[in-house]
mmCIF file of C-alpha atoms in Angstrom:
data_model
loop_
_atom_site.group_PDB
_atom_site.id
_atom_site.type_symbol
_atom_site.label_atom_id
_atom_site.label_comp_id
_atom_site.label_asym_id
_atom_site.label_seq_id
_atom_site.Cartn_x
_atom_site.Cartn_y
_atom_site.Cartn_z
ATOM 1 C CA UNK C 70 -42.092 111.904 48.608
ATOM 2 C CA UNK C 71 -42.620 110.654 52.596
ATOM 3 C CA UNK C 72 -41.164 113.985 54.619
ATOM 4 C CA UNK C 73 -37.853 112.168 56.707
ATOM 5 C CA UNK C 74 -36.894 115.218 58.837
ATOM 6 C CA UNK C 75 -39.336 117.676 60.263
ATOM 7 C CA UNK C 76 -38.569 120.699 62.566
ATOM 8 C CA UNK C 77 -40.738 122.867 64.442
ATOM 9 C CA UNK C 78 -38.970 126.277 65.859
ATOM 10 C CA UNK C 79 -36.158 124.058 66.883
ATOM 11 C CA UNK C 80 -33.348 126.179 69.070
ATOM 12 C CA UNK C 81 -30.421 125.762 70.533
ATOM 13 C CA UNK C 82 -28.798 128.420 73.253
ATOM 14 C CA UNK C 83 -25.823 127.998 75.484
ATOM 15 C CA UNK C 84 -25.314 129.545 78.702
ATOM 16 C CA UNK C 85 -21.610 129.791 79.312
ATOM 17 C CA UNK C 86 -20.137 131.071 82.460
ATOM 18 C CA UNK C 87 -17.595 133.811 81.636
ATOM 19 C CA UNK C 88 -14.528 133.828 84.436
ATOM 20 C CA UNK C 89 -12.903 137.053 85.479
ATOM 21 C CA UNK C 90 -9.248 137.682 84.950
ATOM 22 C CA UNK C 91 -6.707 136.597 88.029
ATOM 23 C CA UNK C 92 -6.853 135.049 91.107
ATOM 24 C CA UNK C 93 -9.191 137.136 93.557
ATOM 25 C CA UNK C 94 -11.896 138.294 90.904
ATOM 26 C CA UNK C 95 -11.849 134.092 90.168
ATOM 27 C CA UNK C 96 -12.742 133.970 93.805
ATOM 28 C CA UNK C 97 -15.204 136.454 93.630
ATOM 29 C CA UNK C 98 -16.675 134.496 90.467
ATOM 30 C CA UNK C 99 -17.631 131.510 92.603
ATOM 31 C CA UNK C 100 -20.024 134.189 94.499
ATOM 32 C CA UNK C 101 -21.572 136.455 91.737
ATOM 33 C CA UNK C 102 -21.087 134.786 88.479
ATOM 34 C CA UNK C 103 -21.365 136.067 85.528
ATOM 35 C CA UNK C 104 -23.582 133.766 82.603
ATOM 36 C CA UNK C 105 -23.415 134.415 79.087
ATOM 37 C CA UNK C 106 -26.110 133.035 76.829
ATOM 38 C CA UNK C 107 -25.204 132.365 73.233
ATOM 39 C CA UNK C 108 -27.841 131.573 70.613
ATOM 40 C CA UNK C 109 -26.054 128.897 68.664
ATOM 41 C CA UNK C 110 -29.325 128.185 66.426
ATOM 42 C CA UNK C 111 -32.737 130.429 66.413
ATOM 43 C CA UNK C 112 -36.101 128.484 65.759
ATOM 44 C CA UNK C 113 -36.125 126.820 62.822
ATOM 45 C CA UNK C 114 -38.768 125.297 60.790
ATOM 46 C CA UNK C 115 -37.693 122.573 58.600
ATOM 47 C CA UNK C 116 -38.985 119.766 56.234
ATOM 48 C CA UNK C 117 -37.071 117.352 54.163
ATOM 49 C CA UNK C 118 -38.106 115.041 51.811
ATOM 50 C CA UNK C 119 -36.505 111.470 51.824
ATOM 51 C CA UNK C 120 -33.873 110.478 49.037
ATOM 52 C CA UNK C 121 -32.391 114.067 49.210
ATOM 53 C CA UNK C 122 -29.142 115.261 49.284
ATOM 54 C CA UNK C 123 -29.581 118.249 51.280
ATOM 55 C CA UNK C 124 -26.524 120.361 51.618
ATOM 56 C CA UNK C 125 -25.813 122.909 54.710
ATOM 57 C CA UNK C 126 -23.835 125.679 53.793
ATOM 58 C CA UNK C 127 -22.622 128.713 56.227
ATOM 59 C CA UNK C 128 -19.982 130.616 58.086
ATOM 60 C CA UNK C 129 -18.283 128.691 60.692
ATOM 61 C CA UNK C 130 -20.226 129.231 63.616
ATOM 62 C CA UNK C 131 -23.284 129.887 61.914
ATOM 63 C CA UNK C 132 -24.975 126.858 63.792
ATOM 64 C CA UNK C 133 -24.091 123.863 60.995
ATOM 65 C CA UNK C 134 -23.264 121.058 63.212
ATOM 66 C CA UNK C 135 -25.798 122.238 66.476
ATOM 67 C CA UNK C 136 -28.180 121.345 63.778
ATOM 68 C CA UNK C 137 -26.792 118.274 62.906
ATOM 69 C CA UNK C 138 -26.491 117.225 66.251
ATOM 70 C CA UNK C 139 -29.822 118.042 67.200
ATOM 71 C CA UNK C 140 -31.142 116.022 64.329
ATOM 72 C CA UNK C 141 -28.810 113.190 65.114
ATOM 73 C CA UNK C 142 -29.454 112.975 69.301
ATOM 74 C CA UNK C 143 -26.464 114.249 70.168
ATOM 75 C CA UNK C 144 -27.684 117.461 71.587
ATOM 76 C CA UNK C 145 -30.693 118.353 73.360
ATOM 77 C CA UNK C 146 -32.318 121.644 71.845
ATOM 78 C CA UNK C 147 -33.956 124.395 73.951
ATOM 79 C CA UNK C 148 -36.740 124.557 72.755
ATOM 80 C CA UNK C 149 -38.916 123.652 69.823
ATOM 81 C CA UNK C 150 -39.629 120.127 68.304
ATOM 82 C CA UNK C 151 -38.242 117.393 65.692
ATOM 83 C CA UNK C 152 -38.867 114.679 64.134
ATOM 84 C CA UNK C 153 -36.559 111.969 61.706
ATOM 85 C CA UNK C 154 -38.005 109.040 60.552
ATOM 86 C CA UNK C 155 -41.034 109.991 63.292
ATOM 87 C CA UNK C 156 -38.587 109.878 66.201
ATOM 88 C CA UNK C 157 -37.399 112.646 68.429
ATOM 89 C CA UNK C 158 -34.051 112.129 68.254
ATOM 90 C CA UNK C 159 -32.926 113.288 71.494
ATOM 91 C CA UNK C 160 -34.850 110.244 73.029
ATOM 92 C CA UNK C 161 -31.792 108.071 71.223
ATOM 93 C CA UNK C 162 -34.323 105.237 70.679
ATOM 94 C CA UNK C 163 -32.333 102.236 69.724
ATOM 95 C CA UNK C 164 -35.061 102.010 66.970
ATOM 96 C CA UNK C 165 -34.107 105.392 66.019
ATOM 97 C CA UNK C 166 -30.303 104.995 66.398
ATOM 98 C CA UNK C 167 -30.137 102.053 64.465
ATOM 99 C CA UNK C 168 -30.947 103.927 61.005
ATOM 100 C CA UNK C 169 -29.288 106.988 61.015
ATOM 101 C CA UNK C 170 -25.799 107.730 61.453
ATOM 102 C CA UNK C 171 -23.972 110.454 61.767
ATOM 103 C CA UNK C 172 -19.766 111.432 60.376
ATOM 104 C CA UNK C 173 -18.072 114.356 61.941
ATOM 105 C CA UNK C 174 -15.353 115.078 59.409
ATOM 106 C CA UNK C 175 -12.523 116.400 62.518
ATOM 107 C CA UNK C 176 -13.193 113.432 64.828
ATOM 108 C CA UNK C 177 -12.939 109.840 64.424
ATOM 109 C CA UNK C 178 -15.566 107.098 65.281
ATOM 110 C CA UNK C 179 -13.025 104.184 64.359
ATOM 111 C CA UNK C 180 -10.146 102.322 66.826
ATOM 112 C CA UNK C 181 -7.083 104.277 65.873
ATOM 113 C CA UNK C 182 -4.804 100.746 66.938
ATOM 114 C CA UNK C 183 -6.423 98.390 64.792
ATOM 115 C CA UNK C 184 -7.243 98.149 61.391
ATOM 116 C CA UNK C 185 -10.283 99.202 59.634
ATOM 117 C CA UNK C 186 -11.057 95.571 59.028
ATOM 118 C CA UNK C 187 -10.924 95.259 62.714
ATOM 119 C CA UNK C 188 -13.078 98.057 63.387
ATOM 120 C CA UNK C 189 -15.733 97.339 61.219
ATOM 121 C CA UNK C 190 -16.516 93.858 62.796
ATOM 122 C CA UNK C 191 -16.600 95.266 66.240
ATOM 123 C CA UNK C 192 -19.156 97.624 64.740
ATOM 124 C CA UNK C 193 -21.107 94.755 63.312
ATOM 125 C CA UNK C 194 -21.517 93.468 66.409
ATOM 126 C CA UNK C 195 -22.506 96.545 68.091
ATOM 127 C CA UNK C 196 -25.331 97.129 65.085
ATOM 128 C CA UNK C 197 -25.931 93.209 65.995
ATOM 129 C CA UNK C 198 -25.697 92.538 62.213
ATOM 130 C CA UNK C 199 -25.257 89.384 60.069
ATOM 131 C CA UNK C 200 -21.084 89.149 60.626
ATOM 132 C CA UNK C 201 -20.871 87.803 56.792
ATOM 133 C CA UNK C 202 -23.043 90.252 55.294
ATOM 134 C CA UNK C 203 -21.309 92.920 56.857
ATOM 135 C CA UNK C 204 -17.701 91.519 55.710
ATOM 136 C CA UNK C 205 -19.649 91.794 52.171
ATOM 137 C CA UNK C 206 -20.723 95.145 52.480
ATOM 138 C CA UNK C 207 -17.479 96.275 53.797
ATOM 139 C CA UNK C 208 -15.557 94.695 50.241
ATOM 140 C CA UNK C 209 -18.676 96.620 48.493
ATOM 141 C CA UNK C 210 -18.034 100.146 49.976
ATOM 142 C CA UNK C 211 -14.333 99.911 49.572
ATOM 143 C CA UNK C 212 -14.297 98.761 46.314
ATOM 144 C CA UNK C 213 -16.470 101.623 45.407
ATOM 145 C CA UNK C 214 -14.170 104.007 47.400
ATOM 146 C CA UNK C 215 -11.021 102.108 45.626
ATOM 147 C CA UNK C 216 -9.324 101.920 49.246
ATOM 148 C CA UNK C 217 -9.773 97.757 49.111
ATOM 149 C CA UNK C 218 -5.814 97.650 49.917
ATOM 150 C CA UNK C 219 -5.435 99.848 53.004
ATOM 151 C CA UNK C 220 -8.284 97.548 55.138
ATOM 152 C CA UNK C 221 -6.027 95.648 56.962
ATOM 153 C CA UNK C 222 -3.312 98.533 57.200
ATOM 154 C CA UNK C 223 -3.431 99.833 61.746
ATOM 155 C CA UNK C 224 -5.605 102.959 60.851
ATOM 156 C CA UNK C 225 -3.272 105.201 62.409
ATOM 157 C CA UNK C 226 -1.037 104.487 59.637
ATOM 158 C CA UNK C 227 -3.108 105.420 56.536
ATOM 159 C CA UNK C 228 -2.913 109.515 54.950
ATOM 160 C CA UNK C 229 -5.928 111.504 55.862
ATOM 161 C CA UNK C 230 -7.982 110.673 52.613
ATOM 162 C CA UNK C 231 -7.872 107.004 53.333
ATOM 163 C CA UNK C 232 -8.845 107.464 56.810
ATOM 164 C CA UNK C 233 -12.100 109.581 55.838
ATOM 165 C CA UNK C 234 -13.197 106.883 53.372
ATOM 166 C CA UNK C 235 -13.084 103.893 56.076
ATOM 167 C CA UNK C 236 -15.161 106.851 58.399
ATOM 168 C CA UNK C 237 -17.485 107.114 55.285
ATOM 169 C CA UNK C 238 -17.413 103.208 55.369
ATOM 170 C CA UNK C 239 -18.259 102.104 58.960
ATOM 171 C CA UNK C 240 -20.722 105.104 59.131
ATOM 172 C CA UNK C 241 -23.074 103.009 56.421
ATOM 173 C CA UNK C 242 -21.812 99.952 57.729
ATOM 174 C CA UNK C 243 -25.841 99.392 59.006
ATOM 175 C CA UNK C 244 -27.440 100.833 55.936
ATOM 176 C CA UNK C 245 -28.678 103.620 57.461
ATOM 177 C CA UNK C 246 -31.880 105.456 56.092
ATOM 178 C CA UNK C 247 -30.658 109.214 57.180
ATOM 179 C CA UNK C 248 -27.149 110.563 57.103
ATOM 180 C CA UNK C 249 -25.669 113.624 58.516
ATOM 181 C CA UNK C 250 -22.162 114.705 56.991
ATOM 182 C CA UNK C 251 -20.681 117.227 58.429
ATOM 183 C CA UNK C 252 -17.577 117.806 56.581
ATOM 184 C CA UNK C 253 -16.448 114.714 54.815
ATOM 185 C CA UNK C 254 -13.787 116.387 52.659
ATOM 186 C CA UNK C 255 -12.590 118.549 55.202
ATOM 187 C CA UNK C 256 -8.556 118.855 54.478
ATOM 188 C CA UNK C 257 -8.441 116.188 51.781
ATOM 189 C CA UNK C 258 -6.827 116.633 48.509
ATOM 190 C CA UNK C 259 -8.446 117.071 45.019
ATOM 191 C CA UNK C 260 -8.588 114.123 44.091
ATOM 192 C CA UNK C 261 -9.820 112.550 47.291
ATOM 193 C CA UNK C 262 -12.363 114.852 47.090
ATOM 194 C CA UNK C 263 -13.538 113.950 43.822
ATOM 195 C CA UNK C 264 -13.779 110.379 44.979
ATOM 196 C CA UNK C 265 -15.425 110.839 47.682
ATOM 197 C CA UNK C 266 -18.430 113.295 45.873
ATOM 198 C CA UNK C 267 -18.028 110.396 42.900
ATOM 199 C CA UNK C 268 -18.852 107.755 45.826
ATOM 200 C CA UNK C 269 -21.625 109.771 47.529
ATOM 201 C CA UNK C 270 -23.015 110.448 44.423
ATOM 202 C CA UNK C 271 -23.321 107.012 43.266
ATOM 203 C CA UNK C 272 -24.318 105.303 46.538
ATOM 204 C CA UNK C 273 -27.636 107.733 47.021
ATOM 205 C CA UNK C 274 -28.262 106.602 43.446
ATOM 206 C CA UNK C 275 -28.109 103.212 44.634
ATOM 207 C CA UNK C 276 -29.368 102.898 48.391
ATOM 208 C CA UNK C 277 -31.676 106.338 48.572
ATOM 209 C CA UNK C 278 -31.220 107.384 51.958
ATOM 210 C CA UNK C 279 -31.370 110.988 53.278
ATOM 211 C CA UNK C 280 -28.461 113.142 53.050
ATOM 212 C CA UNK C 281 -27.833 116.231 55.230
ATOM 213 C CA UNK C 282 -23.950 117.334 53.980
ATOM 214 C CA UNK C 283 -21.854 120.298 55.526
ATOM 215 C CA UNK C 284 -18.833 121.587 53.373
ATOM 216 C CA UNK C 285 -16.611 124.678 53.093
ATOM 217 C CA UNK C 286 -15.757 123.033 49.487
ATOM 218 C CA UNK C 287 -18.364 124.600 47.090
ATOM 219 C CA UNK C 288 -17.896 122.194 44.794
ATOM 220 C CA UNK C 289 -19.359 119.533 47.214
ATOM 221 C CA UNK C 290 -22.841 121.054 47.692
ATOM 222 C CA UNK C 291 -22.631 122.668 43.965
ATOM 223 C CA UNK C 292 -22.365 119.201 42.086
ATOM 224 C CA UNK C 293 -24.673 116.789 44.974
ATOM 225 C CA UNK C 294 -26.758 118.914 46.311
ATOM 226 C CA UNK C 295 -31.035 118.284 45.456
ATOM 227 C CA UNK C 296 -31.642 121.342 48.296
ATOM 228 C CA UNK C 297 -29.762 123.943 49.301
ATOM 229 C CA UNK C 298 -29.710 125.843 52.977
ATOM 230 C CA UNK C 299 -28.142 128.405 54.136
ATOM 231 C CA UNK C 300 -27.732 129.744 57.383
ATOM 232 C CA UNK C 301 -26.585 132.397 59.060
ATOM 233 C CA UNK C 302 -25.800 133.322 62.787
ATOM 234 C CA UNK C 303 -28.048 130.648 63.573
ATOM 235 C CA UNK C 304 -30.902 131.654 60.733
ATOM 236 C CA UNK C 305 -31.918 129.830 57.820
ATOM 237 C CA UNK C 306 -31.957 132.551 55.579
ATOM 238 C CA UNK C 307 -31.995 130.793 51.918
ATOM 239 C CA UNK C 308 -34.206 127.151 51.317
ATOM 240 C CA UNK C 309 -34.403 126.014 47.325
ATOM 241 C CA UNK C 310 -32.310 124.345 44.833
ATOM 242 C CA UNK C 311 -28.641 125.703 43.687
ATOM 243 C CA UNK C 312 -29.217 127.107 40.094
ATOM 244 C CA UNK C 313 -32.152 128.879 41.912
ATOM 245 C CA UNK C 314 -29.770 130.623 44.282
ATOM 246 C CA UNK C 315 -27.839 131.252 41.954
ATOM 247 C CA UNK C 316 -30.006 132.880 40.115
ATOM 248 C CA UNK C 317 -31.775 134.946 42.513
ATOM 249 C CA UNK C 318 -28.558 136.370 44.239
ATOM 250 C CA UNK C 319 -26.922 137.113 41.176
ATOM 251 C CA UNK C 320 -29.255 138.089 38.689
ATOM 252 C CA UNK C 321 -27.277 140.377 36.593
ATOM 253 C CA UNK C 322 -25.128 137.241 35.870
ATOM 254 C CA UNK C 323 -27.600 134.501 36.022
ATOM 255 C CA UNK C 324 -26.883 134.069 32.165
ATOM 256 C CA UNK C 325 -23.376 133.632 32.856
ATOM 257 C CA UNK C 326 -22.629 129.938 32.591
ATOM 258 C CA UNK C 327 -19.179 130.688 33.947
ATOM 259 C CA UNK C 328 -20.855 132.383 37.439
ATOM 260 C CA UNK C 329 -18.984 131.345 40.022
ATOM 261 C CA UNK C 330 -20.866 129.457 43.143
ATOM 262 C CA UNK C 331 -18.258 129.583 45.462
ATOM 263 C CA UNK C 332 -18.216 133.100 45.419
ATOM 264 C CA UNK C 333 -21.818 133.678 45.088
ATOM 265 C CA UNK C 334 -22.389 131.790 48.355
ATOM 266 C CA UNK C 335 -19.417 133.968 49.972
ATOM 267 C CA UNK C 336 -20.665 137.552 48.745
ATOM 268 C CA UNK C 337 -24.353 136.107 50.233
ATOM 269 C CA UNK C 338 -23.070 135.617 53.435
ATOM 270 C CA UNK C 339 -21.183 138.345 53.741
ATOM 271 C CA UNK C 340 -24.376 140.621 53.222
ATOM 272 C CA UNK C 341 -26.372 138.990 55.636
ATOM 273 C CA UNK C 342 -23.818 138.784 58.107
ATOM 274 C CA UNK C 343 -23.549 142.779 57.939
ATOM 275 C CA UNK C 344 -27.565 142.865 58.151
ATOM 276 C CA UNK C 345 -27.748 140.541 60.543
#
C-alpha cells in the first residue's frame, strides 16, 4: 500500500502569555511579561498507509486534535515536516484542500438557518462540483445514514445525532481521499453511535479513503480501527493493531476473550501519564 500521511518530528508548542492578578500587576504585565510555552505535541514520526482506518486514542489534552489539525492545514507546526497525499498541508493548496476534509465533532461546518439540503448545495458549489451528482450523492449518504427525512428539516431543529450525520454527510460531500474525525460520536446516544460506526464502516469498504478517527467511545476505535495510536502528553507512545495492544498490555489476560478494551486503554494511560 501507497504511504498517504507521512510525518517527520512534527511539533507543535504554544507560547501563551500568562496575566498577573488585578489591576496594577496587569499594568506592569504590558512592561515585563511573562510567556509560557506549552508543548501541545513533541516530534513525531509518522507513516500511514492509504485505505486505513487509523484510530487516535488519548487523554484529553494529550495533543489529539493539534495533530489533526496539523495534518489537515489548520495549524502551522513548529517544527518538523509532513506530508498527505505529497502536500504540506499547511500550504492549504486548493489541490490539497480539495481531497481531504476534516469533522470536528463540537463545532459545526453547516448553516445552522437552513436546511441540510440547503447547505449541501452551497457546498457543491464551493467544491465547484457537478450540482446533480452531488444532489445524488447527498440521497446516497443519507440513505445509508437512514436520516433521508430530516434533509429539508432548518438544521437547528434536528436532535444532536441527526445533526452529526448531515456533518458526516457534507464532510464527504467531495469524495475526499483522507479524512480526519475527531470525535464523531461525541455525546450521541447508543444507537446513533452504532449507526454511525455501521456507516463508517461500510463506506471505507466502499470508497477506501484514509481514516484518522478520535473517540473517547472505546467501542469506536475497538470495532473500526486497522491501526491503533496512542498518545500521551503529546507522545506517541503505542503504534500497532488493537488485539496487539491488547495483548501486550495485558498479558496475564490476553486469553481472556471477555478483556475489556476500554479499560485496558484507561489503565495504559494512566501508567504513562504517572511516568511521563
Amino acid at each position: 500500500m501507497a504511504i498517504v500521511i507521512e510525518t517527520e518530528n512534527l511539533s507543535r508548542v504554544y507560547t501563551t502569555y500568562q496575566k498577573p492578578e488585578g489591576f496594577v500587576n496587569s499594568l506592569r504585565g504590558f512592561i515585563n511579561r511573562k510567556n509560557i510555552s506549552k508543548v501541545a505535541l513533541e516530534p513525531t514520526t509518522l507513516k500511514i498507509e492509504s485505505g486505513q482506518i487509523v484510530g487516535l486514542v488519548g487523554a484529553n489534552g494529550a495533543g489529539k486534535t493539534t495533530l489533526l489539525k496539523m495534518l489537515s492545514g489548520l495549524v502551522t507546526p513548529t517544527s518538523g515536516d509532513a506530508k498527505v497525499l505529497g502536500y504540506r498541508p499547511w500550504e492549504r493548496k486548493n489541490e490539497y484542500l480539495r481531497q481531504i476534509s476534516i469533522l470536528l465533532g463540537q463545532k459545526n461546518q453547516l448553516w445552522w438557518d437552513i436546511s441540510p439540503a440547503d447547505s449541501f448545495s452551497l457546498l457543491a458549489r464551493i467544491y465547484d462540483l457537478d450540482v446533480k451528482k452531488a444532489r445524488a450523492r447527498v440521497d446516497h449518504l443519507a440513505q445509508m445514514l437512514h436520516c433521508t427525512h430530516v434533509l429539508h428539516t432548518q438544521l437547528r431543529r434536528l436532535s444532536l445525532g441527526e445533526r452529526m450525520k448531515m456533518e458526516i454527510i457534507g464532510a464527504l460531500l467531495h469524495e475526499p481521499q483522507v479524512l480526519f474525525l475527531d470525535e464523531p460520536t461525541i455525546g450521541l446516544d447508543i444507537v446513533a453511535q452504532e449507526t454511525i460506526r455501521e456507516f463508517l464502516d461500510e463506506y471505507v469498504k466502499e470508497k477506501s479513503p484514509t481514516v484518522i478517527l478520535t473517540s473517547h467511545y472505546m467501542d469506536d476505535i475497538a470495532k473500526l480501527a486497522d491501526k491503533l495510536l496512542l498518545i500521551s502528553k503529546g507522545n506517541i507512545v503505542y503504534e500497532g493493531t488493537v488485539p496487539d495492544f491488547v495483548t501486550k498490555s495485558n498479558a496475564e489476560l490476553a486469553q481472556n476473550e471477555e478483556v475489556d478494551f476500554e479499560d485496558v486503554i484507561r489503565r495504559f494511560l494512566e501508567t504513562e501519564s504517572r511516568i511521563r
